[in-house]
């Protein structure tokens, strides 16, 4: 292949995960050569079924905590369990995946021409006292609580990548990703959208934690991937940027919408509120709007319809 036809290579860590696999598909559609890496801690190879048929996709079974012997000029670091149920089931693995994963990327990218787009999270804001959350807010996180392995792991990764940027000029770009949902979420992911859809499709009670008055802002995965791509195309990005959909809903409103859209006979069942569960969350996306015209296009109703359709198909494939 001549230099003129050289394809850009992107490395996606966490490629078999929900968001990672959508990112892989989008990068392939954009004409990248894509290396996808995953240790399958929470990822699932069926998410890469389509990508696997593309000769420009290469899967590498590997763990971001180990030294990386691959190099790519563009890296999307999306490797980390992200649902509270999963990240709390092995807190040591969660924290080390965030921190050592970022460290390995710094070691790989230092001194080279490499852009690292890193998946951080709205969890860095903890249970926020400022609403909606702008990037300038430092957060309200319990450092020794049950969510800390994720929240503090992600905060530390931000620290590491910011220091590498300051000291060594590493081109690290921090995405603070708010709740994201869509096709391919694992049935047992444990998050509210996947739980409610599975429960509704099976006419089982929807499990609302607490009274359901806590809020979240749900972003459809295609909008999130578009934002991540736009960040990678920027000349540069200083400081973190929020990515999410600012539409804010209570968990009780979400439950009612899922019941309506599935036509389910499900009832509601209230369960105890988990520890340190944020009471409210909504991204201030003015920075993303100003820097790269970020504007989520798919509202909750439309996004849930697409997601329910996907869950319905996958659940019917599973039935005997
Ligand atoms: N939640 C719920 N029922 C469930 C799962 C979650 O009411 O079956 C609540 C949870 O307590 C939280 C919100 O929904 O307030 C979002 O939870 P999720 O695990 O999806 O993500 P988080 O934003 O907490 O990381």
CSV table of C-alpha atoms and ligand atoms in Angstrom, one decimal:
chain,number,residue,atom,x,y,z
A,1,UNK,CA,0.0,0.0,0.0
A,2,UNK,CA,1.5,3.4,-1.0
A,3,UNK,CA,1.8,6.1,1.5
A,4,UNK,CA,-0.9,8.1,-0.3
A,5,UNK,CA,-3.5,5.4,0.5
A,6,UNK,CA,-2.3,5.0,4.1
A,7,UNK,CA,-5.3,4.5,6.4
A,8,UNK,CA,-5.3,6.1,9.8
A,9,UNK,CA,-5.2,3.5,12.6
A,10,UNK,CA,-7.2,3.8,15.7
A,11,UNK,CA,-6.9,1.7,18.9
A,12,UNK,CA,-10.1,1.3,20.9
A,13,UNK,CA,-9.7,-0.2,24.4
A,14,UNK,CA,-12.9,-1.7,25.8
A,15,UNK,CA,-13.8,-2.5,22.2
A,16,UNK,CA,-16.2,-5.3,23.1
A,17,UNK,CA,-18.1,-3.1,25.5
A,18,UNK,CA,-21.4,-1.3,24.8
A,19,UNK,CA,-20.0,2.1,23.9
A,20,UNK,CA,-16.6,0.8,22.7
A,21,UNK,CA,-18.2,-1.5,20.1
A,22,UNK,CA,-20.4,1.4,18.7
A,23,UNK,CA,-17.2,3.5,18.5
A,24,UNK,CA,-15.5,0.7,16.6
A,25,UNK,CA,-18.3,0.5,14.1
A,26,UNK,CA,-18.3,4.2,13.6
A,27,UNK,CA,-14.5,4.4,13.1
A,28,UNK,CA,-14.7,1.6,10.5
A,29,UNK,CA,-17.4,3.5,8.7
A,30,UNK,CA,-15.1,6.5,8.7
A,31,UNK,CA,-12.4,4.5,7.0
A,32,UNK,CA,-10.1,3.8,9.9
A,33,UNK,CA,-8.0,0.7,10.3
A,34,UNK,CA,-9.2,-0.3,13.8
A,35,UNK,CA,-7.5,-2.4,16.5
A,36,UNK,CA,-10.0,-3.3,19.2
A,37,UNK,CA,-8.7,-4.4,22.5
A,38,UNK,CA,-10.6,-6.0,25.4
A,39,UNK,CA,-10.1,-8.5,28.2
A,40,UNK,CA,-13.8,-9.4,28.2
A,41,UNK,CA,-14.2,-8.6,31.9
A,42,UNK,CA,-17.6,-7.1,31.1
A,43,UNK,CA,-17.4,-6.8,27.3
A,44,UNK,CA,-19.0,-9.4,24.9
A,45,UNK,CA,-17.6,-10.5,21.6
A,46,UNK,CA,-21.1,-10.6,20.0
A,47,UNK,CA,-21.0,-6.8,20.1
A,48,UNK,CA,-18.2,-7.0,17.6
A,49,UNK,CA,-19.9,-9.5,15.3
A,50,UNK,CA,-20.3,-6.9,12.5
A,51,UNK,CA,-16.8,-5.4,13.0
A,52,UNK,CA,-15.3,-8.9,12.9
A,53,UNK,CA,-16.5,-9.3,9.3
A,54,UNK,CA,-14.6,-6.2,8.3
A,55,UNK,CA,-11.0,-6.8,7.1
A,56,UNK,CA,-10.0,-3.4,8.6
A,57,UNK,CA,-10.8,-4.6,12.1
A,58,UNK,CA,-8.4,-6.5,14.3
A,59,UNK,CA,-9.2,-7.8,17.7
A,60,UNK,CA,-6.6,-8.1,20.4
A,61,UNK,CA,-7.4,-9.9,23.6
A,62,UNK,CA,-5.6,-7.9,26.2
A,63,UNK,CA,-5.8,-6.0,29.5
A,64,UNK,CA,-5.1,-2.3,29.7
A,65,UNK,CA,-3.3,-2.8,33.0
A,66,UNK,CA,-0.5,-4.6,31.2
A,67,UNK,CA,2.2,-2.7,29.3
A,68,UNK,CA,0.9,-2.0,25.8
A,69,UNK,CA,3.1,-3.3,22.9
A,70,UNK,CA,0.8,-1.8,20.3
A,71,UNK,CA,1.0,1.8,19.0
A,72,UNK,CA,-1.7,3.8,17.3
A,73,UNK,CA,-1.7,7.5,16.5
A,74,UNK,CA,-5.3,7.7,17.8
A,75,UNK,CA,-6.4,5.9,20.9
A,76,UNK,CA,-9.9,5.8,22.4
A,77,UNK,CA,-9.5,4.5,26.0
A,78,UNK,CA,-12.9,3.1,26.8
A,79,UNK,CA,-11.8,0.1,28.9
A,80,UNK,CA,-13.4,0.0,32.4
A,81,UNK,CA,-16.5,-1.6,33.9
A,82,UNK,CA,-19.0,1.3,34.0
A,83,UNK,CA,-22.2,0.0,35.6
A,84,UNK,CA,-22.4,0.3,39.4
A,85,UNK,CA,-23.3,-3.4,39.8
A,86,UNK,CA,-20.3,-4.5,37.8
A,87,UNK,CA,-17.7,-2.0,39.0
A,88,UNK,CA,-18.6,-2.7,42.6
A,89,UNK,CA,-18.4,-6.4,42.2
A,90,UNK,CA,-14.6,-6.2,41.8
A,91,UNK,CA,-13.5,-2.8,43.1
A,92,UNK,CA,-9.8,-3.6,42.9
A,93,UNK,CA,-10.1,-4.5,39.2
A,94,UNK,CA,-12.2,-1.3,38.6
A,95,UNK,CA,-9.7,1.0,40.2
A,96,UNK,CA,-6.6,-0.5,38.7
A,97,UNK,CA,-8.2,-0.6,35.2
A,98,UNK,CA,-8.8,3.1,35.4
A,99,UNK,CA,-5.5,4.1,36.9
A,100,UNK,CA,-3.0,1.5,35.5
A,101,UNK,CA,-4.9,1.7,32.1
A,102,UNK,CA,-4.2,5.5,32.0
A,103,UNK,CA,-0.6,4.9,33.1
A,104,UNK,CA,0.1,2.3,30.4
A,105,UNK,CA,-1.3,4.7,27.8
A,106,UNK,CA,0.9,7.5,29.0
A,107,UNK,CA,3.9,5.2,28.8
A,108,UNK,CA,2.9,4.2,25.3
A,109,UNK,CA,2.1,7.7,24.0
A,110,UNK,CA,4.9,9.7,25.7
A,111,UNK,CA,7.2,11.2,23.2
A,112,UNK,CA,5.2,10.0,20.2
A,113,UNK,CA,2.6,11.6,18.0
A,114,UNK,CA,-0.4,10.2,19.6
A,115,UNK,CA,-3.9,11.5,20.6
A,116,UNK,CA,-5.5,9.8,23.5
A,117,UNK,CA,-9.3,10.3,23.8
A,118,UNK,CA,-10.1,9.1,27.3
A,119,UNK,CA,-13.5,8.1,28.6
A,120,UNK,CA,-13.9,9.8,31.9
A,121,UNK,CA,-17.3,10.1,33.5
A,122,UNK,CA,-19.9,12.3,35.2
A,123,UNK,CA,-19.2,10.3,38.3
A,124,UNK,CA,-16.2,12.6,38.9
A,125,UNK,CA,-18.9,15.1,40.1
A,126,UNK,CA,-20.2,12.5,42.6
A,127,UNK,CA,-23.4,13.6,44.3
A,128,UNK,CA,-23.3,17.1,42.9
A,129,UNK,CA,-24.0,20.3,44.8
A,130,UNK,CA,-23.9,22.3,41.6
A,131,UNK,CA,-26.6,21.7,39.1
A,132,UNK,CA,-26.3,21.2,36.1
A,133,UNK,CA,-22.7,20.2,36.2
A,134,UNK,CA,-20.1,22.4,34.3
A,135,UNK,CA,-16.6,21.1,33.8
A,136,UNK,CA,-15.4,23.7,36.3
A,137,UNK,CA,-17.2,22.0,39.1
A,138,UNK,CA,-14.8,19.9,41.2
A,139,UNK,CA,-17.4,17.4,42.5
A,140,UNK,CA,-18.6,15.9,45.7
A,141,UNK,CA,-17.2,12.4,45.9
A,142,UNK,CA,-17.0,10.0,48.9
A,143,UNK,CA,-13.4,8.7,48.6
A,144,UNK,CA,-14.0,5.6,50.7
A,145,UNK,CA,-17.6,4.7,49.7
A,146,UNK,CA,-18.8,1.8,47.5
A,147,UNK,CA,-18.7,3.9,44.3
A,148,UNK,CA,-15.2,5.3,45.0
A,149,UNK,CA,-13.4,2.5,43.1
A,150,UNK,CA,-15.0,3.9,40.0
A,151,UNK,CA,-15.3,7.6,40.8
A,152,UNK,CA,-11.8,8.0,42.4
A,153,UNK,CA,-10.3,5.7,39.8
A,154,UNK,CA,-11.6,7.9,37.0
A,155,UNK,CA,-10.6,11.0,38.9
A,156,UNK,CA,-7.1,9.7,39.3
A,157,UNK,CA,-6.9,8.8,35.6
A,158,UNK,CA,-7.8,12.4,34.8
A,159,UNK,CA,-5.1,13.6,37.1
A,160,UNK,CA,-2.5,11.3,35.5
A,161,UNK,CA,-3.4,12.3,32.0
A,162,UNK,CA,-3.6,16.0,32.9
A,163,UNK,CA,-0.1,15.8,34.4
A,164,UNK,CA,1.3,14.0,31.4
A,165,UNK,CA,-0.2,16.7,29.2
A,166,UNK,CA,1.3,19.5,31.3
A,167,UNK,CA,4.7,17.9,31.8
A,168,UNK,CA,5.3,16.0,28.6
A,169,UNK,CA,2.9,17.6,26.1
A,170,UNK,CA,0.8,14.4,25.8
A,171,UNK,CA,-2.2,15.0,23.7
A,172,UNK,CA,-4.7,13.6,26.2
A,173,UNK,CA,-8.4,14.6,25.8
A,174,UNK,CA,-10.8,14.0,28.6
A,175,UNK,CA,-14.5,13.2,27.9
A,176,UNK,CA,-16.8,13.3,30.9
A,177,UNK,CA,-19.5,11.0,29.7
A,178,UNK,CA,-22.9,11.2,31.3
A,179,UNK,CA,-25.4,8.2,31.4
A,180,UNK,CA,-25.5,6.6,27.9
A,181,UNK,CA,-27.9,4.0,26.7
A,182,UNK,CA,-28.8,2.2,23.5
A,183,UNK,CA,-28.7,-1.1,21.6
A,184,UNK,CA,-26.2,-3.8,22.8
A,185,UNK,CA,-26.4,-2.9,26.5
A,186,UNK,CA,-26.0,-6.1,28.3
A,187,UNK,CA,-29.2,-7.6,29.8
A,188,UNK,CA,-27.5,-8.0,33.1
A,189,UNK,CA,-25.7,-4.7,32.9
A,190,UNK,CA,-27.6,-3.6,36.1
A,191,UNK,CA,-28.2,-0.1,34.9
A,192,UNK,CA,-31.5,1.5,35.1
A,193,UNK,CA,-32.3,1.6,31.4
A,194,UNK,CA,-31.4,-2.0,30.7
A,195,UNK,CA,-33.0,-3.2,33.9
A,196,UNK,CA,-36.3,-1.4,33.2
A,197,UNK,CA,-36.5,-2.6,29.5
A,198,UNK,CA,-35.8,-6.2,30.4
A,199,UNK,CA,-38.3,-6.1,33.3
A,200,UNK,CA,-41.0,-4.4,31.1
A,201,UNK,CA,-40.6,-6.8,28.2
A,202,UNK,CA,-41.0,-9.7,30.7
A,203,UNK,CA,-44.0,-8.0,32.4
A,204,UNK,CA,-42.0,-8.1,35.7
A,205,UNK,CA,-42.1,-5.3,38.2
A,206,UNK,CA,-39.8,-2.4,37.5
A,207,UNK,CA,-37.3,-2.0,40.4
A,208,UNK,CA,-37.2,1.7,41.4
A,209,UNK,CA,-34.5,2.4,43.9
A,210,UNK,CA,-35.8,4.8,46.5
A,211,UNK,CA,-38.8,6.8,45.5
A,212,UNK,CA,-37.5,7.4,42.0
A,213,UNK,CA,-37.2,11.1,42.6
A,214,UNK,CA,-33.4,11.1,41.7
A,215,UNK,CA,-32.7,12.4,38.2
A,216,UNK,CA,-30.4,11.3,35.4
A,217,UNK,CA,-29.9,12.7,31.9
A,218,UNK,CA,-29.8,9.9,29.3
A,219,UNK,CA,-27.8,10.2,26.1
A,220,UNK,CA,-28.4,7.9,23.1
A,221,UNK,CA,-25.2,6.1,22.2
A,222,UNK,CA,-25.0,7.4,18.6
A,223,UNK,CA,-25.0,11.0,19.9
A,224,UNK,CA,-22.2,10.2,22.3
A,225,UNK,CA,-20.1,8.5,19.6
A,226,UNK,CA,-20.6,11.5,17.4
A,227,UNK,CA,-19.3,13.7,20.2
A,228,UNK,CA,-16.3,11.5,20.8
A,229,UNK,CA,-15.4,11.6,17.1
A,230,UNK,CA,-15.7,15.4,17.0
A,231,UNK,CA,-13.3,15.6,20.0
A,232,UNK,CA,-10.8,13.5,18.2
A,233,UNK,CA,-10.9,15.8,15.2
A,234,UNK,CA,-10.3,19.0,17.1
A,235,UNK,CA,-6.9,20.6,16.6
A,236,UNK,CA,-6.5,20.4,20.4
A,237,UNK,CA,-8.5,20.2,23.6
A,238,UNK,CA,-7.5,21.7,26.8
A,239,UNK,CA,-9.3,20.4,29.9
A,240,UNK,CA,-12.2,18.0,30.2
A,241,UNK,CA,-15.4,18.3,28.2
A,242,UNK,CA,-18.9,17.0,29.2
A,243,UNK,CA,-20.7,14.8,26.7
A,244,UNK,CA,-24.3,13.9,27.4
A,245,UNK,CA,-27.9,14.8,26.7
A,246,UNK,CA,-29.1,17.6,29.0
A,247,UNK,CA,-32.7,16.3,29.0
A,248,UNK,CA,-33.3,15.5,32.7
A,249,UNK,CA,-35.7,12.9,34.0
A,250,UNK,CA,-36.6,11.4,37.3
A,251,UNK,CA,-36.2,7.6,37.5
A,252,UNK,CA,-40.0,7.4,38.1
A,253,UNK,CA,-40.6,9.3,34.8
A,254,UNK,CA,-38.2,6.9,33.0
A,255,UNK,CA,-40.1,3.9,34.4
A,256,UNK,CA,-43.4,5.3,33.2
A,257,UNK,CA,-42.0,6.0,29.7
A,258,UNK,CA,-40.6,2.5,29.4
A,259,UNK,CA,-43.9,0.9,30.5
A,260,UNK,CA,-45.7,3.1,27.9
A,261,UNK,CA,-43.3,2.4,25.0
A,262,UNK,CA,-43.2,-1.4,25.6
A,263,UNK,CA,-47.0,-1.6,26.3
A,264,UNK,CA,-46.0,-3.6,29.4
A,265,UNK,CA,-48.3,-4.8,32.2
A,266,UNK,CA,-45.4,-4.3,34.7
A,267,UNK,CA,-46.0,-2.7,38.0
A,268,UNK,CA,-43.5,-0.7,40.1
A,269,UNK,CA,-41.6,-2.1,43.0
A,270,UNK,CA,-39.6,0.2,45.3
A,271,UNK,CA,-36.2,-1.0,46.6
A,272,UNK,CA,-33.8,0.6,49.0
A,273,UNK,CA,-31.6,3.4,47.6
A,274,UNK,CA,-28.0,2.3,47.1
A,275,UNK,CA,-25.2,4.0,49.0
A,276,UNK,CA,-23.9,7.4,47.7
A,277,UNK,CA,-26.4,7.3,44.8
A,278,UNK,CA,-26.3,10.8,43.2
A,279,UNK,CA,-29.6,12.6,43.7
A,280,UNK,CA,-29.4,14.6,40.5
A,281,UNK,CA,-27.3,14.7,37.3
A,282,UNK,CA,-27.5,16.8,34.2
A,283,UNK,CA,-24.6,17.9,32.0
A,284,UNK,CA,-23.9,21.5,31.2
A,285,UNK,CA,-22.8,21.0,27.6
A,286,UNK,CA,-22.1,24.6,26.7
A,287,UNK,CA,-18.4,23.9,26.3
A,288,UNK,CA,-19.0,21.0,23.9
A,289,UNK,CA,-21.5,23.2,22.0
A,290,UNK,CA,-19.0,26.1,21.7
A,291,UNK,CA,-16.0,23.9,20.8
A,292,UNK,CA,-17.6,21.5,18.3
A,293,UNK,CA,-21.3,22.2,17.9
A,294,UNK,CA,-22.3,19.3,20.0
A,295,UNK,CA,-26.0,18.8,19.9
A,296,UNK,CA,-27.6,15.5,20.8
A,297,UNK,CA,-30.2,14.7,18.2
A,298,UNK,CA,-32.1,11.7,19.6
A,299,UNK,CA,-34.4,12.4,22.5
A,300,UNK,CA,-35.3,9.9,25.2
A,301,UNK,CA,-38.5,8.7,23.6
A,302,UNK,CA,-36.9,8.0,20.2
A,303,UNK,CA,-33.8,6.5,21.7
A,304,UNK,CA,-35.8,4.2,24.0
A,305,UNK,CA,-37.8,3.0,21.1
A,306,UNK,CA,-34.7,2.0,19.2
A,307,UNK,CA,-33.3,0.4,22.3
A,308,UNK,CA,-36.5,-1.5,23.2
A,309,UNK,CA,-36.6,-2.8,19.6
A,310,UNK,CA,-33.0,-4.2,20.0
A,311,UNK,CA,-33.7,-5.7,23.4
A,312,UNK,CA,-36.9,-7.3,22.0
A,313,UNK,CA,-35.0,-9.0,19.1
A,314,UNK,CA,-32.1,-10.2,21.3
A,315,UNK,CA,-34.5,-11.5,24.0
A,316,UNK,CA,-36.5,-13.4,21.4
A,317,UNK,CA,-33.3,-14.9,20.0
A,318,UNK,CA,-32.6,-16.2,23.5
A,319,UNK,CA,-36.0,-17.8,24.1
A,320,UNK,CA,-36.2,-21.6,23.8
B,1,LIG,N1,-31.8,2.6,39.5
B,1,LIG,C1,-33.1,2.1,39.8
B,1,LIG,N2,-33.4,0.8,39.4
B,1,LIG,C2,-32.6,0.0,38.9
B,1,LIG,C3,-31.3,0.4,38.6
B,1,LIG,C4,-30.9,1.7,38.9
B,1,LIG,O1,-33.9,2.9,40.3
B,1,LIG,O2,-33.0,-1.2,38.6
B,1,LIG,C5,-31.5,4.0,39.8
B,1,LIG,C6,-30.2,4.1,40.5
B,1,LIG,O3,-30.4,4.1,41.9
B,1,LIG,C7,-29.7,5.5,40.1
B,1,LIG,C8,-30.3,5.6,38.7
B,1,LIG,O4,-31.3,4.6,38.6
B,1,LIG,O5,-30.3,6.5,40.9
B,1,LIG,C9,-29.2,5.4,37.6
B,1,LIG,O6,-28.6,4.2,37.9
B,1,LIG,P1,-27.6,3.5,36.9
B,1,LIG,O7,-27.0,2.3,37.6
B,1,LIG,O8,-28.2,3.3,35.6
B,1,LIG,O9,-26.4,4.6,36.7
B,1,LIG,P2,-25.6,5.6,37.6
B,1,LIG,O10,-26.0,6.9,37.0
B,1,LIG,O11,-26.1,5.5,39.0
B,1,LIG,O12,-24.2,5.3,37.4
